[in-house]
CSV table of C-alpha atoms in Angstrom, one decimal:
chain,number,residue,atom,x,y,z
A,1,UNK,CA,-14.4,-8.1,-17.9
A,2,UNK,CA,-13.7,-8.4,-14.0
A,3,UNK,CA,-11.0,-10.9,-14.8
A,4,UNK,CA,-9.5,-8.6,-17.2
A,5,UNK,CA,-9.8,-5.7,-14.8
A,6,UNK,CA,-8.3,-7.4,-11.9
A,7,UNK,CA,-5.1,-8.7,-14.1
A,8,UNK,CA,-4.9,-5.3,-15.2
A,9,UNK,CA,-4.7,-3.9,-11.8
A,10,UNK,CA,-2.6,-6.7,-10.8
A,11,UNK,CA,0.2,-5.3,-13.5
A,12,UNK,CA,0.0,-1.9,-12.0
A,13,UNK,CA,0.1,-3.2,-8.4
A,14,UNK,CA,3.6,-4.8,-9.5
A,15,UNK,CA,4.7,-1.4,-11.0
A,16,UNK,CA,3.5,0.6,-8.1
A,17,UNK,CA,5.4,-2.0,-5.8
A,18,UNK,CA,9.0,-1.5,-7.3
A,19,UNK,CA,8.5,2.1,-8.4
A,20,UNK,CA,6.9,3.8,-5.4
A,21,UNK,CA,6.7,0.9,-2.4
A,22,UNK,CA,3.0,0.9,-2.5
A,23,UNK,CA,2.7,-3.0,-2.5
A,24,UNK,CA,-0.6,-2.4,-4.3
A,25,UNK,CA,-3.3,-1.0,-1.9
A,26,UNK,CA,-4.0,2.1,-3.7
A,27,UNK,CA,-4.8,0.3,-6.7
A,28,UNK,CA,-6.5,-2.9,-5.1
A,29,UNK,CA,-8.6,-1.3,-2.8
A,30,UNK,CA,-10.9,0.6,-5.1
A,31,UNK,CA,-10.4,-2.4,-7.9
A,32,UNK,CA,-11.7,-5.0,-5.4
A,33,UNK,CA,-14.7,-2.7,-4.2
A,34,UNK,CA,-15.8,-2.6,-7.4
A,35,UNK,CA,-15.3,-6.4,-8.3
A,36,UNK,CA,-17.0,-7.4,-5.2
A,37,UNK,CA,-19.8,-4.9,-4.7
A,38,UNK,CA,-22.4,-7.6,-4.9
A,39,UNK,CA,-21.0,-8.8,-1.4
A,40,UNK,CA,-23.2,-6.2,0.0
A,41,UNK,CA,-22.3,-4.3,3.3
A,42,UNK,CA,-19.1,-6.1,3.8
A,43,UNK,CA,-17.4,-5.4,0.3
A,44,UNK,CA,-15.3,-2.5,2.1
A,45,UNK,CA,-13.8,-4.7,4.7
A,46,UNK,CA,-13.2,-7.9,2.0
A,47,UNK,CA,-11.2,-5.0,-0.5
A,48,UNK,CA,-9.1,-3.9,2.8
A,49,UNK,CA,-8.7,-7.7,3.4
A,50,UNK,CA,-8.0,-8.9,-0.1
A,51,UNK,CA,-5.5,-5.8,-0.3
A,52,UNK,CA,-3.6,-6.8,2.6
A,53,UNK,CA,-2.7,-10.0,1.1
A,54,UNK,CA,-1.6,-8.7,-2.3
A,55,UNK,CA,0.6,-6.6,-0.3
A,56,UNK,CA,2.3,-9.2,1.7
A,57,UNK,CA,3.3,-11.2,-1.2
A,58,UNK,CA,4.3,-8.1,-3.5
A,59,UNK,CA,6.1,-6.6,-0.5
A,60,UNK,CA,8.0,-9.8,0.2
A,61,UNK,CA,8.7,-10.5,-3.4
A,62,UNK,CA,10.2,-6.7,-3.6
A,63,UNK,CA,11.8,-7.1,-0.3
A,64,UNK,CA,13.8,-10.1,-0.9
A,65,UNK,CA,14.9,-8.7,-4.3
A,66,UNK,CA,16.4,-5.6,-2.3
A,67,UNK,CA,20.1,-5.5,-2.1
A,68,UNK,CA,21.2,-6.4,1.7
A,69,UNK,CA,23.1,-3.2,1.9
A,70,UNK,CA,20.1,-1.0,1.5
A,71,UNK,CA,18.4,-2.9,4.2
A,72,UNK,CA,20.9,-2.8,6.6
A,73,UNK,CA,19.7,0.1,8.8
A,74,UNK,CA,16.4,-1.9,9.3
A,75,UNK,CA,18.5,-4.1,11.9
A,76,UNK,CA,18.8,-1.1,14.3
A,77,UNK,CA,14.9,-0.4,14.1
A,78,UNK,CA,13.5,-3.5,15.6
A,79,UNK,CA,11.1,-1.4,17.8
A,80,UNK,CA,9.7,0.5,14.8
A,81,UNK,CA,9.0,-2.8,13.0
A,82,UNK,CA,7.3,-4.6,15.9
A,83,UNK,CA,5.2,-1.3,16.2
A,84,UNK,CA,4.5,-1.2,12.7
A,85,UNK,CA,3.2,-5.0,13.2
A,86,UNK,CA,1.1,-4.3,16.5
A,87,UNK,CA,-0.6,-1.5,14.7
A,88,UNK,CA,-1.4,-3.6,11.5
A,89,UNK,CA,-3.0,-6.0,13.9
A,90,UNK,CA,-4.9,-3.5,15.5
A,91,UNK,CA,-6.1,-1.9,12.2
A,92,UNK,CA,-7.1,-5.0,10.9
A,93,UNK,CA,-9.2,-5.9,13.8
A,94,UNK,CA,-11.0,-2.6,13.8
A,95,UNK,CA,-11.7,-3.0,10.2
A,96,UNK,CA,-13.9,-6.2,10.6
A,97,UNK,CA,-16.5,-4.2,12.7
A,98,UNK,CA,-16.2,-0.8,10.9
A,99,UNK,CA,-19.2,0.7,9.1
A,100,UNK,CA,-18.8,0.2,5.4
A,101,UNK,CA,-18.7,4.2,4.7
A,102,UNK,CA,-15.9,4.9,7.4
A,103,UNK,CA,-13.3,2.6,5.6
A,104,UNK,CA,-14.4,3.8,1.8
A,105,UNK,CA,-14.5,7.9,3.0
A,106,UNK,CA,-11.5,7.2,5.2
A,107,UNK,CA,-9.5,5.9,2.3
A,108,UNK,CA,-10.5,9.1,0.4
A,109,UNK,CA,-9.7,11.3,3.1
A,110,UNK,CA,-6.2,9.8,3.7
A,111,UNK,CA,-5.2,9.7,0.0
A,112,UNK,CA,-6.4,13.8,-0.2
A,113,UNK,CA,-4.6,14.5,2.7
A,114,UNK,CA,-1.5,13.1,1.6
A,115,UNK,CA,-1.7,14.6,-1.7
A,116,UNK,CA,-1.9,18.2,-0.2
A,117,UNK,CA,0.9,17.5,2.0
A,118,UNK,CA,3.3,16.3,-0.6
A,119,UNK,CA,2.1,19.2,-2.8
A,120,UNK,CA,2.4,22.0,-0.2
A,121,UNK,CA,5.3,21.1,2.2
A,122,UNK,CA,8.5,21.3,1.0
A,123,UNK,CA,11.0,18.4,1.0
A,124,UNK,CA,9.2,16.0,-1.1
A,125,UNK,CA,8.9,17.1,-5.0
A,126,UNK,CA,12.8,17.5,-4.3
A,127,UNK,CA,14.9,16.3,-1.3
A,128,UNK,CA,16.3,19.2,1.1
A,129,UNK,CA,19.5,17.7,1.5
A,130,UNK,CA,21.6,14.6,0.9
A,131,UNK,CA,20.2,11.8,2.6
A,132,UNK,CA,21.8,10.0,5.9
A,133,UNK,CA,23.9,7.0,5.4
A,134,UNK,CA,23.9,3.7,7.2
A,135,UNK,CA,21.5,2.8,10.3
A,136,UNK,CA,19.8,6.8,10.2
A,137,UNK,CA,18.8,6.0,6.8
A,138,UNK,CA,15.1,4.5,8.2
A,139,UNK,CA,14.1,8.0,9.5
A,140,UNK,CA,10.8,7.0,10.7
A,141,UNK,CA,10.4,7.6,14.4
A,142,UNK,CA,9.4,4.4,16.4
A,143,UNK,CA,6.6,6.6,18.0
A,144,UNK,CA,4.8,6.6,14.8
A,145,UNK,CA,4.8,3.1,14.1
A,146,UNK,CA,1.7,2.2,15.9
A,147,UNK,CA,-0.7,4.9,14.4
A,148,UNK,CA,1.2,4.3,10.9
A,149,UNK,CA,0.4,0.6,11.1
A,150,UNK,CA,-3.2,1.0,12.4
A,151,UNK,CA,-4.2,3.4,9.8
A,152,UNK,CA,-2.7,1.5,7.0
A,153,UNK,CA,-3.9,-1.7,7.8
A,154,UNK,CA,-7.6,-0.2,8.4
A,155,UNK,CA,-7.4,1.5,5.2
A,156,UNK,CA,-5.8,-1.4,3.1
A,157,UNK,CA,-3.2,0.9,1.9
A,158,UNK,CA,0.1,-0.7,3.3
A,159,UNK,CA,1.7,2.5,5.3
A,160,UNK,CA,4.0,3.5,2.3
A,161,UNK,CA,1.9,6.8,1.9
A,162,UNK,CA,3.5,7.9,5.2
A,163,UNK,CA,6.7,6.4,5.4
A,164,UNK,CA,7.7,7.3,1.8
A,165,UNK,CA,7.3,10.8,2.6
A,166,UNK,CA,8.9,10.6,5.7
A,167,UNK,CA,11.9,8.8,4.2
A,168,UNK,CA,12.0,11.5,1.4
A,169,UNK,CA,12.2,14.4,3.9
A,170,UNK,CA,15.1,12.9,5.6
A,171,UNK,CA,16.9,13.6,2.4
A,172,UNK,CA,16.9,10.1,0.8
A,173,UNK,CA,16.5,9.9,-3.0
A,174,UNK,CA,13.0,8.6,-4.3
A,175,UNK,CA,14.5,5.2,-5.1
A,176,UNK,CA,15.9,4.4,-1.6
A,177,UNK,CA,12.9,5.6,0.3
A,178,UNK,CA,10.3,3.5,-1.9
A,179,UNK,CA,12.6,0.2,-1.6
A,180,UNK,CA,12.8,1.0,2.2
A,181,UNK,CA,8.9,1.2,2.1
A,182,UNK,CA,8.3,-2.4,1.1
A,183,UNK,CA,9.7,-4.1,4.2
A,184,UNK,CA,7.9,-1.6,6.2
A,185,UNK,CA,4.7,-2.5,4.4
A,186,UNK,CA,5.7,-6.4,5.0
A,187,UNK,CA,5.8,-5.7,8.5
A,188,UNK,CA,2.2,-3.8,8.7
A,189,UNK,CA,0.3,-6.2,6.1
A,190,UNK,CA,1.5,-9.7,7.4
A,191,UNK,CA,-0.1,-9.5,10.8
A,192,UNK,CA,-2.9,-7.6,9.3
A,193,UNK,CA,-3.5,-10.3,6.9
A,194,UNK,CA,-3.2,-13.3,9.0
A,195,UNK,CA,-6.3,-11.9,11.1
A,196,UNK,CA,-8.2,-11.3,7.6
A,197,UNK,CA,-7.6,-14.7,6.5
A,198,UNK,CA,-9.3,-16.2,9.9
A,199,UNK,CA,-12.0,-13.5,10.4
A,200,UNK,CA,-15.2,-13.3,8.6
A,201,UNK,CA,-16.3,-9.5,8.3
A,202,UNK,CA,-18.8,-8.4,11.3
A,203,UNK,CA,-21.6,-8.1,8.5
A,204,UNK,CA,-21.0,-11.8,7.4
A,205,UNK,CA,-24.5,-12.5,7.7
A,206,UNK,CA,-25.6,-10.1,5.0
A,207,UNK,CA,-22.7,-11.2,2.7
A,208,UNK,CA,-23.6,-12.9,-0.4
A,209,UNK,CA,-20.9,-15.3,-0.3
A,210,UNK,CA,-21.7,-16.3,-4.3
A,211,UNK,CA,-20.4,-12.8,-5.0
A,212,UNK,CA,-16.8,-14.0,-3.9
A,213,UNK,CA,-14.6,-15.9,-6.3
A,214,UNK,CA,-13.3,-17.9,-3.5
A,215,UNK,CA,-13.2,-16.8,0.0
A,216,UNK,CA,-11.0,-17.4,3.2
A,217,UNK,CA,-12.1,-15.2,6.1
A,218,UNK,CA,-12.3,-11.8,4.9
A,219,UNK,CA,-10.4,-12.6,2.0
A,220,UNK,CA,-11.5,-13.0,-1.7
A,221,UNK,CA,-8.7,-15.7,-2.8
A,222,UNK,CA,-9.8,-15.7,-6.3
A,223,UNK,CA,-9.1,-11.7,-6.6
A,224,UNK,CA,-5.7,-12.4,-5.0
A,225,UNK,CA,-5.0,-14.9,-7.5
A,226,UNK,CA,-5.7,-12.9,-10.4
A,227,UNK,CA,-3.9,-9.9,-9.2
A,228,UNK,CA,-0.6,-11.5,-8.3
A,229,UNK,CA,-1.0,-13.2,-11.3
A,230,UNK,CA,-0.2,-9.7,-13.1
A,231,UNK,CA,1.7,-8.4,-10.5
A,232,UNK,CA,4.6,-10.5,-9.4
A,233,UNK,CA,6.1,-11.3,-12.9
A,234,UNK,CA,6.4,-7.6,-13.1
A,235,UNK,CA,8.0,-7.2,-9.5
A,236,UNK,CA,10.5,-10.0,-10.5
A,237,UNK,CA,11.2,-8.3,-14.0
A,238,UNK,CA,11.7,-4.7,-12.5
A,239,UNK,CA,13.6,-5.9,-9.5
A,240,UNK,CA,16.2,-7.7,-12.0
A,241,UNK,CA,16.2,-4.8,-14.5
A,242,UNK,CA,15.5,-1.6,-12.4
A,243,UNK,CA,14.6,1.4,-14.6
A,244,UNK,CA,16.5,4.4,-14.2
A,245,UNK,CA,14.1,7.4,-13.5
A,246,UNK,CA,15.3,11.2,-12.8
A,247,UNK,CA,14.7,11.6,-9.0
A,248,UNK,CA,12.4,14.8,-9.4
A,249,UNK,CA,10.4,12.9,-12.2
A,250,UNK,CA,10.0,9.7,-9.7
A,251,UNK,CA,8.5,12.2,-7.1
A,252,UNK,CA,6.3,13.6,-9.5
A,253,UNK,CA,5.1,10.0,-10.5
A,254,UNK,CA,4.1,9.3,-7.0
A,255,UNK,CA,2.2,12.4,-6.5
A,256,UNK,CA,0.2,11.6,-10.0
A,257,UNK,CA,-0.6,8.0,-8.8
A,258,UNK,CA,-2.0,9.5,-5.5
A,259,UNK,CA,-4.2,11.7,-7.7
A,260,UNK,CA,-5.0,8.8,-9.8
A,261,UNK,CA,-6.2,6.4,-6.8
A,262,UNK,CA,-8.2,9.1,-5.4
A,263,UNK,CA,-9.8,9.9,-8.5
A,264,UNK,CA,-10.8,6.2,-8.9
A,265,UNK,CA,-12.2,5.9,-5.3
A,266,UNK,CA,-14.4,8.9,-5.7
A,267,UNK,CA,-15.8,7.7,-9.1
A,268,UNK,CA,-16.6,4.3,-7.3
A,269,UNK,CA,-18.4,6.0,-4.4
A,270,UNK,CA,-20.2,8.2,-6.7
A,271,UNK,CA,-21.5,5.3,-9.1
A,272,UNK,CA,-21.7,3.0,-5.8
């Protein structure tokens, strides 16, 4: 049952990577938290760490398949990319020592706040104006790089939940905003993943290592393999044959996925 669930979630993460720039964090954190519940108090850290490796691979594959013309603006945003990476590293370090409940409920609050934001504030469900061109397309202030990276890697969500709305409100269509979210997610997830792979959870003395399929640091490599087995073929296929989705429908799908992830996490916390 666990294998089937992780493969199915992997397929979902592939879809969300291409369609919404998520990289997989929203789907993988609740799934791995459920699959590795027997790991004890460290299960939350394991879920975040495992999610980081899945996001690195998914985001890298998606970025490699993104037209170079769409990525041109990133060349002028090196300070932003560096601060996203520094924030990712800081958030990962904090996650290894955080109480399990803080990560889980932080994840819930993060999703809930974003859901309210995209529904209440104007400019997301339909862009306020036509998007900017060229170097100005990556409309995320460098000053937000550190907080976005820190929060995203601490909770294992990749950062797209903050970057996509920012890019969207700059006037970009959903297709462009979600495509640009993947390289930004990669900047956050790569340093965080490197730390997680070499650092055991602070609660390591209480972890039932037999509950993990195959562990490296805080990462469940067995879960990663199953998730990527489902995700990578979907990312490759959809990047080669991108679906055509009406912009407003695309935005509503983003909102629906946030609501679904929030519901799944609440159910997990209620039953766990």
